[in-house]
Amino acid sequence: MRRMGTANVLIAGMRGLGVEIAKNVILSGVKSVTVQDEGLAEWMDFSSQFFLLASHLGQNRALSSLSQLSALNPHVHVNAHTGPLKETLLQQFQVVVLTDSSLDDQQRFGTFCHSNGIKLIVADTKGLCGQLFCDFGEEFEVLDADGETPASAMIDHITKADPGVVTCFEQRHGFVDGSTVSLSEVCGMTKLNSYGPVDIKVLGPDSFSICDTSSFSEYEKGGVATEVKKSKILQFKPLDEALVDPELLVMTDYGKMTKHQTLHLAFQALHGFVKRVGRLPLPRSQSDAELLVAMVTELNKVSQLDQLDEGVVQSLSFTACGDLAPVNAFIGGLAAQEVMKEAMFYLSGKFSIGMCWWIFIPYLSALTTALLSLLQRGSRYDGQTAVFGSGFQERLGEQKYFLVGAGAIGCELLKNFALIGLGAGEGGHITVTDMDSIERSNLNRQFLFRSQDIGVREKQKSEVAAQAVRVMNPNMNITAHQNHLDPDSEQVYGHTFFMGLDGVAAALDNVEARVYLDGRCVQHQRPMLEGGTLGSKGHSLVVVPHLTESYGPAKTGSQNAIPLCTLKNFPHRIEHTLQWARDQFEGLYKQAAEHVNLYFRDSAGFLERTLGRGEAEALEVLECVWGGVGGQRPQGWEDCVGWARRQWETLYNNDIAQLLHCFPSDQLTSSGLPFWSGAKRCPHPLTFDPSNTTHMDYVVAAANLYGQIYGIVGTRDCSAIRSILERVHIPAFTPKSTVKIHLTDKEMEEERESGNLGDLFLRPLCYSVFLFHLTRHSTLWILKVNAFMYYKEDQLCLQDDDNNFHIDYIVAASNLRAENYDIPTADRHKSKLIAGRIIPAIATTTAAVAGLMCVELYKLVQGHRKISSYRSGYINLAVQYCVLSEPLGPQRFTVSDRSAHTPTVLIRGVVSIQVRQGVTVHPHTTAPPCLELCLHNPGDLQCIKAPKCEARE
């Protein structure tokens, strides 16, 4: 980000595509962006240019957009240039983006940029088609081709052979043939630790071969294999050469290869058409289409494609003068990502760089069957009616849609909804719900929010977003809610609400919420648009009742779940120590405080309920309560420091000493093998050193957090804290032989269920808490301690405040634990990403995904009933991966005839059951009264509403 902050970018053309690219680039945080446009705003621009107002008609597009673009990111200098493009202007920038430009200008400036080391991107959209081209000069070295975290695996064994074979503990090591790895922490065959990167050949999911190890020492134990990213040399051709090189064409829909190749020529012919006629082809003009087909045929005499798709050329001609917001969002997201790569690559070599993309949105074939009504003129939707006609525009305005989520994708969807006029007509409506408030970290991708919206209680995301899109399109009929979508909100979003909708859009950030919303849509037979992102990766999905598969149920369990015994005693990755630190944070600063508060709210029944949980859990809870209300309750800041120092001693010295007492470093298993081998790293206790920064970081954070729970003011003054530490008494520790340490989660669960802890500790704790209950002063009845939440619904919370000691504690606690087990530590940034479970999010991917979702929205409103008309989208903008594929069909169930047996079918939600003619199907007597069955056609039984019931023949 620091490197990208030195790049100066020029974006030429401020129609819909140009402003989309500018918005994404400014949010990314480059040094400066200059927007150039000589043109004046007209109604045709309003279908996709979201920063133009009616008052801007007749004014320069670049100047009209300047104030809104500048407000997106105060750290980026945004300027407007209203004069023509000249070489002297281009020389001032590292990256130049051309939109809405002629082929002559593209070739002229492309040659200039290529020879002067200026990175060039050409982006263009025409109706439902778009293209993207990148030129980075002659040759560049990319150090990191995909931006992914290097894969790593724990080593179980290495053979002494040529080549040596490495076997890993993990079932899947994550490497591929040709990967390069470095080996470290290998015992015995130590020469491998300094051997350097070695190329591997994958032999299986848990094994691979390396170099010749026959002359090395015998392998003993341990070792980690870590992927080493290879640099990659990329060579680029200038635009005039790339135009005639079919090898540079990137396919996005492999079922339409001929269409891609034809479009590549059709875009070139389109420039020739404008040069000859002075305008783009008119909507549905047969004569213009015939001329364009003839020009493409002429170009093909040079390209010599085996087959031309004249239907694609005709469809492009029919729609080329259209300007669609979803297409601009998609191409604009891709183009802006290439700008970011160029800005980063110019200095750091991050990500693989795109060469030449000719993007095709697969919807043109469906347009030729629709009869356009007369086009409207002087309307904000002119750019859209040029493609679909005014009749379709009226249908868009009448739609009633429910948008769940007003975050990154939600903001982009709302912008697209406003531009295309979804729900903006008579009878139409948009309902958006999001219970979150606006935080500073949202501003780099959720472009409808501004810094003045942060932390204002009255300004929830949904309300601010709704107000913003009303400015874009004053005709928007939109209502903002702040409700969480779950079973508790079904009184608001019930049967009547869903049956009144035309569709649902999901802009959610967790699987559970998606599954719930999908179930509601299936139950009420409503289509759903769904999309998600993970950094530069994204997907879009359309769910059409009885036509495509639904989102489906959540997967049970998690492949990435860390076993409890690994966290508690046998960590071997930094992810394990960070999760352990999170658990410590929750236990010490959240759960303990919550238990104390529960005790004060209902002390009479507290002990009874706690003991009913079982002895193991009761002991845990009562220890928390006694620590909060009994003799351990801090009376001042010195008590907090003393508590933190004793916690340090317990966690990083005493507990490790106890573990080594139970399993000494030379312990052998029943098979005679070393106990501490493979994934089990042998730990060592730490000795507290007040001059050690990490040691003090833990004490400072732990003491301050502990004080905050009880309203005690702390300090970051390490000198003052060291003075207090000199007076803290640390009790001597002697390991106990009676302590049992569990080796597996199963052992841990069996111990908990058996209740073998006895009442040795439980009875004294109960007695102490009971005495406190009898003798406490009346002022303590209103005592309330503060519970801290490190995360909210599995997302990073932190209140966007790194100064509240949350991250300080997590980083210090994790790195000290890592030091115990000789695990490489993680810096603050990496720790925050892993411990906070932060899902990387950038504006470019969210814009592209929202664009794909809204292209599918067009098809839903048109009412397409062929599954081949729809597409699921999968993109990874880091590596130029973009695939549009036909979605899968729904599951189907067949009920056998009367002669075989009487089947019972469990129905969940809405399904389609194929029944032979003459067979009678009726609800079972135990079915709930809300079950409604309708026989629409012979052999097809439709279950309209069946939350959970049975149907029997």
Short mmCIF file of N, CA and C in Angstrom, two decimals, residues 435-436 484 486 509-510 512 789 791-797 837:
data_model
loop_
_atom_site.label_atom_id
_atom_site.label_comp_id
_atom_site.label_asym_id
_atom_site.label_seq_id
_atom_site.Cartn_x
_atom_site.Cartn_y
_atom_site.Cartn_z
N MET A 435 -27.76 -4.39 9.90
CA MET A 435 -27.79 -3.93 11.29
C MET A 435 -26.50 -3.24 11.72
N ASP A 436 -25.50 -3.19 10.85
CA ASP A 436 -24.19 -2.66 11.24
C ASP A 436 -24.12 -1.14 11.10
N HIS A 484 -31.51 -7.90 11.75
CA HIS A 484 -30.69 -9.06 11.45
C HIS A 484 -31.59 -10.14 10.87
N ASP A 486 -32.71 -13.56 10.57
CA ASP A 486 -32.63 -14.86 11.22
C ASP A 486 -34.04 -15.25 11.65
N ASP A 509 -21.86 -11.74 4.39
CA ASP A 509 -20.45 -12.04 4.57
C ASP A 509 -20.21 -13.33 5.36
N ASN A 510 -21.23 -14.16 5.52
CA ASN A 510 -21.00 -15.44 6.18
C ASN A 510 -21.94 -16.49 5.61
N GLU A 512 -23.57 -19.03 7.03
CA GLU A 512 -24.79 -19.37 7.75
C GLU A 512 -25.95 -18.47 7.33
N MET A 789 -15.53 -7.83 23.76
CA MET A 789 -15.70 -8.75 22.63
C MET A 789 -14.56 -8.50 21.65
N TYR A 791 -14.31 -10.22 18.81
CA TYR A 791 -14.89 -10.35 17.48
C TYR A 791 -16.39 -10.36 17.59
N LYS A 792 -17.06 -10.09 16.50
CA LYS A 792 -18.51 -10.04 16.44
C LYS A 792 -18.95 -10.89 15.27
N GLU A 793 -19.70 -11.95 15.58
CA GLU A 793 -20.22 -12.84 14.54
C GLU A 793 -19.12 -13.30 13.60
N ASP A 794 -18.01 -13.73 14.23
CA ASP A 794 -16.91 -14.31 13.47
C ASP A 794 -16.20 -13.30 12.59
N GLN A 795 -16.34 -12.02 12.90
CA GLN A 795 -15.62 -11.00 12.14
C GLN A 795 -14.83 -10.15 13.12
N LEU A 796 -13.81 -9.51 12.60
CA LEU A 796 -13.02 -8.62 13.43
C LEU A 796 -13.88 -7.45 13.91
N CYS A 797 -13.85 -7.19 15.20
CA CYS A 797 -14.59 -6.05 15.73
C CYS A 797 -13.60 -4.93 16.02
N ARG A 837 -9.59 -12.98 11.85
CA ARG A 837 -10.31 -13.68 10.78
C ARG A 837 -10.80 -12.69 9.74
#
